[in-house]
Amino acid sequence: MNQTLVTEFIILGFLEPPRLRALLFLGFLGFYLAALSGNLLIVVAISTSPALHTPMYFFLANLAAVDILCTSTILPKLLGSMVAGRTISYGGCMAQLFFFTWSMGAELLLFSAMAYDRFVAICQPLHYGARMGSRACALLAVAVWAISLTNTSVNTSLMLHLPLCKSGVVEHFFCEIPPLLRLSCAPTRLNEVMAFTADVFLAIGNFSVTMLSYGCIIASIVRMRSAAGKRKAFSTCSSHLLVVTLYYSTIIYTYIRPASSYSLRKDKVVSIIYTSVAPTLNPLIYTLRNKDVKVALRRLLCCC
């Protein structure tokens, strides 16, 4: 091939008109600061409060760490591109792809681990201590990070071996697999198959496990005699299910189809949900509505 390989990319972003640039900048800055501060507070509060050293909060701390990794990988560069140049080096683009894919896979797996934890706690409470001991939780967390690391290593390695020699313009606001595949001047069949396989396992597989767990949980809640207990449990489950469904559906939509069907405007809007909205909402949905976490946060803020 007599084509020049790409050494840097132009991140197209949102092509916002000048009058909307400041509004978009403030919006994404708000998302980033809220996600960063909210998730960081959750990690510190859970780490410093002995009352929160339980499996449920252990997985929540891992989820908060994943959300910090995700937003810090995407949003600072996006904010910089709005006030400075839109270019990103080849190495920077591949690094962004690696860490984003890692955080995305870890989040999908953590949703399943958290759903399983709630399933055992509500449906099999007598076995909770044995099945969700500190050793079991540590093994689950290691598996989450290791499997997601393996996934991102495979997909990033395949991308590194793919010659990118078209325009160098990434029709997105960050480096993600679907828009990068469109820049290839070689067949992308293997990359698409691996991305599809990972999505089937990480997204559809974990979504099925999560839904099955919550189905059993809801069935157990229905059999509860206490009306107050039912309301509290349903309120918690509905909030969790809303976030899980929103996150899984957007990931499945983005990765389960051919790169040739990638749509510039539609897919960028969908990506905002799992890169900005979900990491910002997770602390609110999963923890800030919890009395124990609120008490731990008050103590933490008073000490500061």
PDB file of C-alpha atoms in Angstrom:
ATOM      1  CA  MET A   1       0.000   0.000   0.000  1.00  0.00           C
ATOM      2  CA  ASN A   2       1.314   3.416  -0.984  1.00  0.00           C
ATOM      3  CA  GLN A   3      -0.678   5.283   1.658  1.00  0.00           C
ATOM      4  CA  THR A   4       0.805   7.268   4.536  1.00  0.00           C
ATOM      5  CA  LEU A   5       0.182   5.805   7.975  1.00  0.00           C
ATOM      6  CA  VAL A   6      -1.459   8.067  10.556  1.00  0.00           C
ATOM      7  CA  THR A   7       0.868   9.385  13.292  1.00  0.00           C
ATOM      8  CA  GLU A   8      -1.673  11.665  14.965  1.00  0.00           C
ATOM      9  CA  PHE A   9      -5.426  12.036  14.939  1.00  0.00           C
ATOM     10  CA  ILE A  10      -7.880  14.910  14.842  1.00  0.00           C
ATOM     11  CA  ILE A  11     -10.680  14.364  17.342  1.00  0.00           C
ATOM     12  CA  LEU A  12     -13.700  15.803  15.583  1.00  0.00           C
ATOM     13  CA  GLY A  13     -15.666  16.256  18.804  1.00  0.00           C
ATOM     14  CA  PHE A  14     -19.096  17.816  18.589  1.00  0.00           C
ATOM     15  CA  LEU A  15     -18.395  20.498  15.954  1.00  0.00           C
ATOM     16  CA  GLU A  16     -20.168  22.920  18.221  1.00  0.00           C
ATOM     17  CA  PRO A  17     -20.847  26.466  16.994  1.00  0.00           C
ATOM     18  CA  PRO A  18     -18.888  29.154  18.897  1.00  0.00           C
ATOM     19  CA  ARG A  19     -21.957  30.326  20.805  1.00  0.00           C
ATOM     20  CA  LEU A  20     -22.495  26.833  22.251  1.00  0.00           C
ATOM     21  CA  ARG A  21     -18.858  26.003  22.947  1.00  0.00           C
ATOM     22  CA  ALA A  22     -18.814  27.631  26.381  1.00  0.00           C
ATOM     23  CA  LEU A  23     -22.071  25.902  27.332  1.00  0.00           C
ATOM     24  CA  LEU A  24     -20.779  22.476  26.279  1.00  0.00           C
ATOM     25  CA  PHE A  25     -17.474  23.103  28.043  1.00  0.00           C
ATOM     26  CA  LEU A  26     -19.220  23.995  31.299  1.00  0.00           C
ATOM     27  CA  GLY A  27     -21.528  21.005  30.960  1.00  0.00           C
ATOM     28  CA  PHE A  28     -18.715  18.469  30.552  1.00  0.00           C
ATOM     29  CA  LEU A  29     -16.635  20.223  33.203  1.00  0.00           C
ATOM     30  CA  GLY A  30     -19.598  19.847  35.560  1.00  0.00           C
ATOM     31  CA  PHE A  31     -19.891  16.156  34.690  1.00  0.00           C
ATOM     32  CA  TYR A  32     -16.189  15.600  35.330  1.00  0.00           C
ATOM     33  CA  LEU A  33     -16.005  17.486  38.630  1.00  0.00           C
ATOM     34  CA  ALA A  34     -19.191  15.832  39.919  1.00  0.00           C
ATOM     35  CA  ALA A  35     -18.054  12.338  38.898  1.00  0.00           C
ATOM     36  CA  LEU A  36     -14.527  12.820  40.231  1.00  0.00           C
ATOM     37  CA  SER A  37     -15.506  14.359  43.568  1.00  0.00           C
ATOM     38  CA  GLY A  38     -18.506  12.065  44.140  1.00  0.00           C
ATOM     39  CA  ASN A  39     -16.644   8.847  43.409  1.00  0.00           C
ATOM     40  CA  LEU A  40     -13.508   9.943  45.269  1.00  0.00           C
ATOM     41  CA  LEU A  41     -15.585  10.742  48.346  1.00  0.00           C
ATOM     42  CA  ILE A  42     -17.195   7.311  48.150  1.00  0.00           C
ATOM     43  CA  VAL A  43     -13.808   5.554  47.983  1.00  0.00           C
ATOM     44  CA  VAL A  44     -12.411   7.541  50.928  1.00  0.00           C
ATOM     45  CA  ALA A  45     -15.590   7.196  53.015  1.00  0.00           C
ATOM     46  CA  ILE A  46     -15.756   3.424  52.543  1.00  0.00           C
ATOM     47  CA  SER A  47     -12.016   3.003  53.155  1.00  0.00           C
ATOM     48  CA  THR A  48     -12.014   4.998  56.407  1.00  0.00           C
ATOM     49  CA  SER A  49     -15.310   3.788  57.924  1.00  0.00           C
ATOM     50  CA  PRO A  50     -15.163   0.323  59.586  1.00  0.00           C
ATOM     51  CA  ALA A  51     -18.975   0.111  59.449  1.00  0.00           C
ATOM     52  CA  LEU A  52     -18.772   0.083  55.649  1.00  0.00           C
ATOM     53  CA  HIS A  53     -16.229  -2.731  55.417  1.00  0.00           C
ATOM     54  CA  THR A  54     -18.785  -5.160  53.997  1.00  0.00           C
ATOM     55  CA  PRO A  55     -18.960  -6.915  50.603  1.00  0.00           C
ATOM     56  CA  MET A  56     -21.593  -4.541  49.209  1.00  0.00           C
ATOM     57  CA  TYR A  57     -19.526  -1.430  49.936  1.00  0.00           C
ATOM     58  CA  PHE A  58     -16.315  -3.158  48.870  1.00  0.00           C
ATOM     59  CA  PHE A  59     -17.759  -3.589  45.366  1.00  0.00           C
ATOM     60  CA  LEU A  60     -19.137  -0.033  45.434  1.00  0.00           C
ATOM     61  CA  ALA A  61     -15.640   1.270  46.162  1.00  0.00           C
ATOM     62  CA  ASN A  62     -14.341  -0.705  43.178  1.00  0.00           C
ATOM     63  CA  LEU A  63     -17.135   0.740  41.016  1.00  0.00           C
ATOM     64  CA  ALA A  64     -16.223   4.255  42.124  1.00  0.00           C
ATOM     65  CA  ALA A  65     -12.558   3.616  41.241  1.00  0.00           C
ATOM     66  CA  VAL A  66     -13.617   2.371  37.791  1.00  0.00           C
ATOM     67  CA  ASP A  67     -15.717   5.499  37.221  1.00  0.00           C
ATOM     68  CA  ILE A  68     -12.783   7.720  38.198  1.00  0.00           C
ATOM     69  CA  LEU A  69     -10.602   5.853  35.687  1.00  0.00           C
ATOM     70  CA  CYS A  70     -13.234   6.186  32.941  1.00  0.00           C
ATOM     71  CA  THR A  71     -13.952   9.894  33.316  1.00  0.00           C
ATOM     72  CA  SER A  72     -10.277  10.807  33.830  1.00  0.00           C
ATOM     73  CA  THR A  73      -9.406   8.970  30.617  1.00  0.00           C
ATOM     74  CA  ILE A  74     -11.998  10.746  28.457  1.00  0.00           C
ATOM     75  CA  LEU A  75     -13.157  14.097  29.813  1.00  0.00           C
ATOM     76  CA  PRO A  76      -9.894  16.033  30.473  1.00  0.00           C
ATOM     77  CA  LYS A  77      -8.816  15.518  26.850  1.00  0.00           C
ATOM     78  CA  LEU A  78     -12.286  16.453  25.621  1.00  0.00           C
ATOM     79  CA  LEU A  79     -12.246  19.659  27.675  1.00  0.00           C
ATOM     80  CA  GLY A  80      -8.761  20.473  26.382  1.00  0.00           C
ATOM     81  CA  SER A  81      -9.869  19.998  22.779  1.00  0.00           C
ATOM     82  CA  MET A  82     -12.618  22.566  23.293  1.00  0.00           C
ATOM     83  CA  VAL A  83     -10.175  25.313  24.240  1.00  0.00           C
ATOM     84  CA  ALA A  84      -7.055  24.242  22.353  1.00  0.00           C
ATOM     85  CA  GLY A  85      -6.131  21.943  19.467  1.00  0.00           C
ATOM     86  CA  ARG A  86      -8.181  18.888  18.597  1.00  0.00           C
ATOM     87  CA  THR A  87      -5.188  16.697  17.777  1.00  0.00           C
ATOM     88  CA  ILE A  88      -4.059  13.663  19.745  1.00  0.00           C
ATOM     89  CA  SER A  89      -0.931  11.610  19.141  1.00  0.00           C
ATOM     90  CA  TYR A  90      -1.106   7.999  17.986  1.00  0.00           C
ATOM     91  CA  GLY A  91       0.262   6.833  21.335  1.00  0.00           C
ATOM     92  CA  GLY A  92      -2.134   9.046  23.252  1.00  0.00           C
ATOM     93  CA  CYS A  93      -5.068   7.707  21.249  1.00  0.00           C
ATOM     94  CA  MET A  94      -4.095   4.079  21.874  1.00  0.00           C
ATOM     95  CA  ALA A  95      -3.591   4.793  25.596  1.00  0.00           C
ATOM     96  CA  GLN A  96      -7.043   6.364  25.772  1.00  0.00           C
ATOM     97  CA  LEU A  97      -8.527   3.338  24.004  1.00  0.00           C
ATOM     98  CA  PHE A  98      -6.728   0.956  26.391  1.00  0.00           C
ATOM     99  CA  PHE A  99      -7.810   2.614  29.651  1.00  0.00           C
ATOM    100  CA  PHE A 100     -11.350   3.331  28.504  1.00  0.00           C
ATOM    101  CA  THR A 101     -11.915  -0.265  27.348  1.00  0.00           C
ATOM    102  CA  TRP A 102     -10.427  -1.490  30.638  1.00  0.00           C
ATOM    103  CA  SER A 103     -12.784   0.651  32.722  1.00  0.00           C
ATOM    104  CA  MET A 104     -15.783  -0.269  30.571  1.00  0.00           C
ATOM    105  CA  GLY A 105     -15.168  -4.022  30.930  1.00  0.00           C
ATOM    106  CA  ALA A 106     -14.574  -3.715  34.675  1.00  0.00           C
ATOM    107  CA  GLU A 107     -17.818  -1.778  35.144  1.00  0.00           C
ATOM    108  CA  LEU A 108     -19.857  -4.382  33.275  1.00  0.00           C
ATOM    109  CA  LEU A 109     -18.365  -7.185  35.388  1.00  0.00           C
ATOM    110  CA  LEU A 110     -18.814  -5.246  38.629  1.00  0.00           C
ATOM    111  CA  PHE A 111     -22.537  -4.859  37.963  1.00  0.00           C
ATOM    112  CA  SER A 112     -22.790  -8.659  37.904  1.00  0.00           C
ATOM    113  CA  ALA A 113     -20.697  -9.042  41.070  1.00  0.00           C
ATOM    114  CA  MET A 114     -22.863  -6.486  42.869  1.00  0.00           C
ATOM    115  CA  ALA A 115     -26.076  -8.168  41.681  1.00  0.00           C
ATOM    116  CA  TYR A 116     -24.776 -11.543  42.885  1.00  0.00           C
ATOM    117  CA  ASP A 117     -23.907 -10.038  46.275  1.00  0.00           C
ATOM    118  CA  ARG A 118     -27.454  -8.684  46.662  1.00  0.00           C
ATOM    119  CA  PHE A 119     -28.912 -11.998  45.450  1.00  0.00           C
ATOM    120  CA  VAL A 120     -27.085 -13.978  48.139  1.00  0.00           C
ATOM    121  CA  ALA A 121     -27.881 -11.367  50.823  1.00  0.00           C
ATOM    122  CA  ILE A 122     -31.637 -11.329  50.108  1.00  0.00           C
ATOM    123  CA  CYS A 123     -32.385 -14.776  48.698  1.00  0.00           C
ATOM    124  CA  GLN A 124     -29.889 -16.894  50.678  1.00  0.00           C
ATOM    125  CA  PRO A 125     -29.102 -14.872  53.831  1.00  0.00           C
ATOM    126  CA  LEU A 126     -28.038 -17.906  55.873  1.00  0.00           C
ATOM    127  CA  HIS A 127     -25.237 -18.619  53.386  1.00  0.00           C
ATOM    128  CA  TYR A 128     -24.142 -14.993  52.973  1.00  0.00           C
ATOM    129  CA  GLY A 129     -21.228 -15.126  55.425  1.00  0.00           C
ATOM    130  CA  ALA A 130     -19.782 -18.255  53.835  1.00  0.00           C
ATOM    131  CA  ARG A 131     -20.261 -17.262  50.190  1.00  0.00           C
ATOM    132  CA  MET A 132     -19.305 -13.592  50.461  1.00  0.00           C
ATOM    133  CA  GLY A 133     -16.389 -13.705  52.882  1.00  0.00           C
ATOM    134  CA  SER A 134     -13.358 -11.455  52.505  1.00  0.00           C
ATOM    135  CA  ARG A 135     -11.463 -14.087  50.497  1.00  0.00           C
ATOM    136  CA  ALA A 136     -14.366 -14.609  48.067  1.00  0.00           C
ATOM    137  CA  CYS A 137     -14.808 -10.846  47.590  1.00  0.00           C
ATOM    138  CA  ALA A 138     -11.076 -10.370  46.955  1.00  0.00           C
ATOM    139  CA  LEU A 139     -11.096 -13.174  44.363  1.00  0.00           C
ATOM    140  CA  LEU A 140     -14.135 -11.665  42.641  1.00  0.00           C
ATOM    141  CA  ALA A 141     -12.489  -8.232  42.509  1.00  0.00           C
ATOM    142  CA  VAL A 142      -9.246  -9.685  41.133  1.00  0.00           C
ATOM    143  CA  ALA A 143     -11.245 -11.582  38.496  1.00  0.00           C
ATOM    144  CA  VAL A 144     -13.100  -8.394  37.489  1.00  0.00           C
ATOM    145  CA  TRP A 145      -9.911  -6.388  36.974  1.00  0.00           C
ATOM    146  CA  ALA A 146      -7.979  -9.268  35.375  1.00  0.00           C
ATOM    147  CA  ILE A 147     -10.686 -10.242  32.866  1.00  0.00           C
ATOM    148  CA  SER A 148     -11.261  -6.634  31.837  1.00  0.00           C
ATOM    149  CA  LEU A 149      -7.490  -6.100  31.564  1.00  0.00           C
ATOM    150  CA  THR A 150      -7.199  -9.149  29.313  1.00  0.00           C
ATOM    151  CA  ASN A 151     -10.047  -7.875  27.142  1.00  0.00           C
ATOM    152  CA  THR A 152      -8.559  -4.418  26.662  1.00  0.00           C
ATOM    153  CA  SER A 153      -5.078  -5.854  26.044  1.00  0.00           C
ATOM    154  CA  VAL A 154      -6.386  -8.076  23.243  1.00  0.00           C
ATOM    155  CA  ASN A 155      -8.483  -5.383  21.560  1.00  0.00           C
ATOM    156  CA  THR A 156      -5.820  -2.680  21.879  1.00  0.00           C
ATOM    157  CA  SER A 157      -3.138  -5.039  20.537  1.00  0.00           C
ATOM    158  CA  LEU A 158      -5.296  -5.814  17.507  1.00  0.00           C
ATOM    159  CA  MET A 159      -5.787  -2.090  16.938  1.00  0.00           C
ATOM    160  CA  LEU A 160      -2.032  -1.473  17.203  1.00  0.00           C
ATOM    161  CA  HIS A 161      -1.422  -4.040  14.451  1.00  0.00           C
ATOM    162  CA  LEU A 162      -4.046  -2.460  12.200  1.00  0.00           C
ATOM    163  CA  PRO A 163      -2.653   0.069   9.670  1.00  0.00           C
ATOM    164  CA  LEU A 164      -4.592   3.334  10.024  1.00  0.00           C
ATOM    165  CA  CYS A 165      -3.930   5.361   6.903  1.00  0.00           C
ATOM    166  CA  LYS A 166      -7.042   7.261   5.917  1.00  0.00           C
ATOM    167  CA  SER A 167      -7.908  10.833   6.849  1.00  0.00           C
ATOM    168  CA  GLY A 168      -6.823  10.604  10.500  1.00  0.00           C
ATOM    169  CA  VAL A 169     -10.058  12.304  11.532  1.00  0.00           C
ATOM    170  CA  VAL A 170     -11.789  10.461  14.387  1.00  0.00           C
ATOM    171  CA  GLU A 171     -15.530  11.089  14.068  1.00  0.00           C
ATOM    172  CA  HIS A 172     -16.030  11.020  17.816  1.00  0.00           C
ATOM    173  CA  PHE A 173     -15.012  12.924  20.948  1.00  0.00           C
ATOM    174  CA  PHE A 174     -12.519  10.246  22.050  1.00  0.00           C
ATOM    175  CA  CYS A 175     -10.646   7.222  20.688  1.00  0.00           C
ATOM    176  CA  GLU A 176     -13.031   4.266  20.665  1.00  0.00           C
ATOM    177  CA  ILE A 177     -12.992   1.041  18.647  1.00  0.00           C
ATOM    178  CA  PRO A 178     -15.856   1.694  16.143  1.00  0.00           C
ATOM    179  CA  PRO A 179     -14.654   5.089  14.802  1.00  0.00           C
ATOM    180  CA  LEU A 180     -11.010   3.953  14.719  1.00  0.00           C
ATOM    181  CA  LEU A 181     -11.887   0.909  12.612  1.00  0.00           C
ATOM    182  CA  ARG A 182     -13.271   3.242   9.967  1.00  0.00           C
ATOM    183  CA  LEU A 183      -9.772   4.696   9.497  1.00  0.00           C
ATOM    184  CA  SER A 184      -8.246   1.341   8.604  1.00  0.00           C
ATOM    185  CA  CYS A 185      -6.837   0.698   5.154  1.00  0.00           C
ATOM    186  CA  ALA A 186      -6.785  -3.057   5.814  1.00  0.00           C
ATOM    187  CA  PRO A 187      -9.570  -5.578   6.540  1.00  0.00           C
ATOM    188  CA  THR A 188     -11.010  -5.168  10.032  1.00  0.00           C
ATOM    189  CA  ARG A 189     -12.862  -8.467  10.216  1.00  0.00           C
ATOM    190  CA  LEU A 190     -10.773  -9.866  13.090  1.00  0.00           C
ATOM    191  CA  ASN A 191     -11.089  -6.661  15.115  1.00  0.00           C
ATOM    192  CA  GLU A 192     -14.855  -6.603  14.640  1.00  0.00           C
ATOM    193  CA  VAL A 193     -15.198 -10.280  15.579  1.00  0.00           C
ATOM    194  CA  MET A 194     -13.153  -9.791  18.760  1.00  0.00           C
ATOM    195  CA  ALA A 195     -15.088  -6.649  19.730  1.00  0.00           C
ATOM    196  CA  PHE A 196     -18.372  -8.472  19.067  1.00  0.00           C
ATOM    197  CA  THR A 197     -17.243 -11.505  21.093  1.00  0.00           C
ATOM    198  CA  ALA A 198     -16.185  -9.305  24.007  1.00  0.00           C
ATOM    199  CA  ASP A 199     -19.522  -7.500  23.884  1.00  0.00           C
ATOM    200  CA  VAL A 200     -21.489 -10.749  23.874  1.00  0.00           C
ATOM    201  CA  PHE A 201     -19.551 -11.966  26.916  1.00  0.00           C
ATOM    202  CA  LEU A 202     -19.119  -8.734  28.881  1.00  0.00           C
ATOM    203  CA  ALA A 203     -22.326  -6.900  28.000  1.00  0.00           C
ATOM    204  CA  ILE A 204     -25.011  -9.405  27.018  1.00  0.00           C
ATOM    205  CA  GLY A 205     -23.681 -12.183  29.276  1.00  0.00           C
ATOM    206  CA  ASN A 206     -23.337  -9.986  32.353  1.00  0.00           C
ATOM    207  CA  PHE A 207     -26.623  -8.225  31.639  1.00  0.00           C
ATOM    208  CA  SER A 208     -28.346 -11.636  31.618  1.00  0.00           C
ATOM    209  CA  VAL A 209     -26.689 -12.595  34.920  1.00  0.00           C
ATOM    210  CA  THR A 210     -27.661  -9.254  36.466  1.00  0.00           C
ATOM    211  CA  MET A 211     -31.276  -9.486  35.294  1.00  0.00           C
ATOM    212  CA  LEU A 212     -31.549 -13.075  36.526  1.00  0.00           C
ATOM    213  CA  SER A 213     -30.205 -12.071  39.939  1.00  0.00           C
ATOM    214  CA  TYR A 214     -32.597  -9.157  40.239  1.00  0.00           C
ATOM    215  CA  GLY A 215     -35.460 -11.353  39.051  1.00  0.00           C
ATOM    216  CA  CYS A 216     -34.809 -13.703  41.968  1.00  0.00           C
ATOM    217  CA  ILE A 217     -34.429 -10.722  44.302  1.00  0.00           C
ATOM    218  CA  ILE A 218     -37.778  -9.251  43.235  1.00  0.00           C
ATOM    219  CA  ALA A 219     -39.462 -12.640  43.653  1.00  0.00           C
ATOM    220  CA  SER A 220     -38.105 -12.768  47.218  1.00  0.00           C
ATOM    221  CA  ILE A 221     -39.246  -9.202  47.900  1.00  0.00           C
ATOM    222  CA  VAL A 222     -42.783 -10.014  46.762  1.00  0.00           C
ATOM    223  CA  ARG A 223     -42.937 -12.759  49.397  1.00  0.00           C
ATOM    224  CA  MET A 224     -41.955 -10.326  52.173  1.00  0.00           C
ATOM    225  CA  ARG A 225     -44.644  -9.657  54.762  1.00  0.00           C
ATOM    226  CA  SER A 226     -43.462  -6.175  55.747  1.00  0.00           C
ATOM    227  CA  ALA A 227     -44.902  -3.434  53.506  1.00  0.00           C
ATOM    228  CA  ALA A 228     -42.160  -0.995  54.556  1.00  0.00           C
ATOM    229  CA  GLY A 229     -39.492  -3.568  53.735  1.00  0.00           C
ATOM    230  CA  LYS A 230     -41.037  -4.148  50.322  1.00  0.00           C
ATOM    231  CA  ARG A 231     -41.081  -0.414  49.522  1.00  0.00           C
ATOM    232  CA  LYS A 232     -37.463   0.050  50.599  1.00  0.00           C
ATOM    233  CA  ALA A 233     -36.231  -2.997  48.673  1.00  0.00           C
ATOM    234  CA  PHE A 234     -38.190  -2.115  45.519  1.00  0.00           C
ATOM    235  CA  SER A 235     -36.921   1.481  45.666  1.00  0.00           C
ATOM    236  CA  THR A 236     -33.315   0.292  45.855  1.00  0.00           C
ATOM    237  CA  CYS A 237     -33.703  -2.373  43.161  1.00  0.00           C
ATOM    238  CA  SER A 238     -35.513  -0.049  40.731  1.00  0.00           C
ATOM    239  CA  SER A 239     -32.758   2.563  41.017  1.00  0.00           C
ATOM    240  CA  HIS A 240     -30.051  -0.044  40.462  1.00  0.00           C
ATOM    241  CA  LEU A 241     -31.912  -1.586  37.534  1.00  0.00           C
ATOM    242  CA  LEU A 242     -32.352   1.817  35.886  1.00  0.00           C
ATOM    243  CA  VAL A 243     -28.600   2.521  35.898  1.00  0.00           C
ATOM    244  CA  VAL A 244     -27.683  -1.038  34.891  1.00  0.00           C
ATOM    245  CA  THR A 245     -30.169  -1.123  32.007  1.00  0.00           C
ATOM    246  CA  LEU A 246     -29.108   2.307  30.763  1.00  0.00           C
ATOM    247  CA  TYR A 247     -25.414   1.388  30.829  1.00  0.00           C
ATOM    248  CA  TYR A 248     -25.731  -2.079  29.328  1.00  0.00           C
ATOM    249  CA  SER A 249     -28.094  -1.016  26.540  1.00  0.00           C
ATOM    250  CA  THR A 250     -25.800   1.787  25.335  1.00  0.00           C
ATOM    251  CA  ILE A 251     -22.733  -0.472  25.373  1.00  0.00           C
ATOM    252  CA  ILE A 252     -24.565  -3.244  23.502  1.00  0.00           C
ATOM    253  CA  TYR A 253     -25.874  -0.741  20.940  1.00  0.00           C
ATOM    254  CA  THR A 254     -22.382   0.646  20.278  1.00  0.00           C
ATOM    255  CA  TYR A 255     -20.363  -2.571  20.061  1.00  0.00           C
ATOM    256  CA  ILE A 256     -22.675  -5.279  18.774  1.00  0.00           C
ATOM    257  CA  ARG A 257     -22.915  -4.005  15.185  1.00  0.00           C
ATOM    258  CA  PRO A 258     -20.450  -3.576  12.298  1.00  0.00           C
ATOM    259  CA  ALA A 259     -18.179  -0.526  12.285  1.00  0.00           C
ATOM    260  CA  SER A 260     -19.598   0.403   8.862  1.00  0.00           C
ATOM    261  CA  SER A 261     -22.952   1.215  10.482  1.00  0.00           C
ATOM    262  CA  TYR A 262     -21.384   3.760  12.853  1.00  0.00           C
ATOM    263  CA  SER A 263     -23.429   6.990  12.922  1.00  0.00           C
ATOM    264  CA  LEU A 264     -21.594  10.223  13.757  1.00  0.00           C
ATOM    265  CA  ARG A 265     -24.268  12.152  15.638  1.00  0.00           C
ATOM    266  CA  LYS A 266     -26.297   9.327  17.149  1.00  0.00           C
ATOM    267  CA  ASP A 267     -23.340   7.354  18.509  1.00  0.00           C
ATOM    268  CA  LYS A 268     -21.694  10.369  20.110  1.00  0.00           C
ATOM    269  CA  VAL A 269     -24.880  11.103  22.046  1.00  0.00           C
ATOM    270  CA  VAL A 270     -25.086   7.460  23.167  1.00  0.00           C
ATOM    271  CA  SER A 271     -21.419   7.523  24.253  1.00  0.00           C
ATOM    272  CA  ILE A 272     -22.065  10.504  26.538  1.00  0.00           C
ATOM    273  CA  ILE A 273     -24.284   8.252  28.638  1.00  0.00           C
ATOM    274  CA  TYR A 274     -21.625   5.681  29.506  1.00  0.00           C
ATOM    275  CA  THR A 275     -18.631   8.045  29.642  1.00  0.00           C
ATOM    276  CA  SER A 276     -20.152  11.011  31.505  1.00  0.00           C
ATOM    277  CA  VAL A 277     -23.729  10.520  32.734  1.00  0.00           C
ATOM    278  CA  ALA A 278     -23.418   7.054  34.300  1.00  0.00           C
ATOM    279  CA  PRO A 279     -20.187   7.777  36.261  1.00  0.00           C
ATOM    280  CA  THR A 280     -21.834  10.929  37.610  1.00  0.00           C
ATOM    281  CA  LEU A 281     -25.083   9.207  38.592  1.00  0.00           C
ATOM    282  CA  ASN A 282     -23.559   6.071  40.126  1.00  0.00           C
ATOM    283  CA  PRO A 283     -22.536   7.718  43.438  1.00  0.00           C
ATOM    284  CA  LEU A 284     -26.036   9.192  43.757  1.00  0.00           C
ATOM    285  CA  ILE A 285     -27.923   6.043  42.833  1.00  0.00           C
ATOM    286  CA  TYR A 286     -25.832   3.454  44.636  1.00  0.00           C
ATOM    287  CA  THR A 287     -24.538   5.164  47.738  1.00  0.00           C
ATOM    288  CA  LEU A 288     -25.664   8.689  48.518  1.00  0.00           C
ATOM    289  CA  ARG A 289     -29.212   7.447  49.108  1.00  0.00           C
ATOM    290  CA  ASN A 290     -27.844   5.058  51.723  1.00  0.00           C
ATOM    291  CA  LYS A 291     -28.011   6.177  55.369  1.00  0.00           C
ATOM    292  CA  ASP A 292     -24.788   4.433  56.382  1.00  0.00           C
ATOM    293  CA  VAL A 293     -22.843   6.151  53.610  1.00  0.00           C
ATOM    294  CA  LYS A 294     -24.377   9.519  54.470  1.00  0.00           C
ATOM    295  CA  VAL A 295     -23.219   9.123  58.085  1.00  0.00           C
ATOM    296  CA  ALA A 296     -19.711   8.155  56.932  1.00  0.00           C
ATOM    297  CA  LEU A 297     -19.572  11.135  54.548  1.00  0.00           C
ATOM    298  CA  ARG A 298     -20.667  13.550  57.300  1.00  0.00           C
ATOM    299  CA  ARG A 299     -17.956  12.246  59.610  1.00  0.00           C
ATOM    300  CA  LEU A 300     -15.383  12.499  56.845  1.00  0.00           C
ATOM    301  CA  LEU A 301     -16.351  16.082  55.954  1.00  0.00           C
ATOM    302  CA  CYS A 302     -16.439  17.126  59.610  1.00  0.00           C
ATOM    303  CA  CYS A 303     -12.913  15.756  60.126  1.00  0.00           C
ATOM    304  CA  CYS A 304     -11.734  17.802  57.156  1.00  0.00           C
TER     305      CYS A 304
END
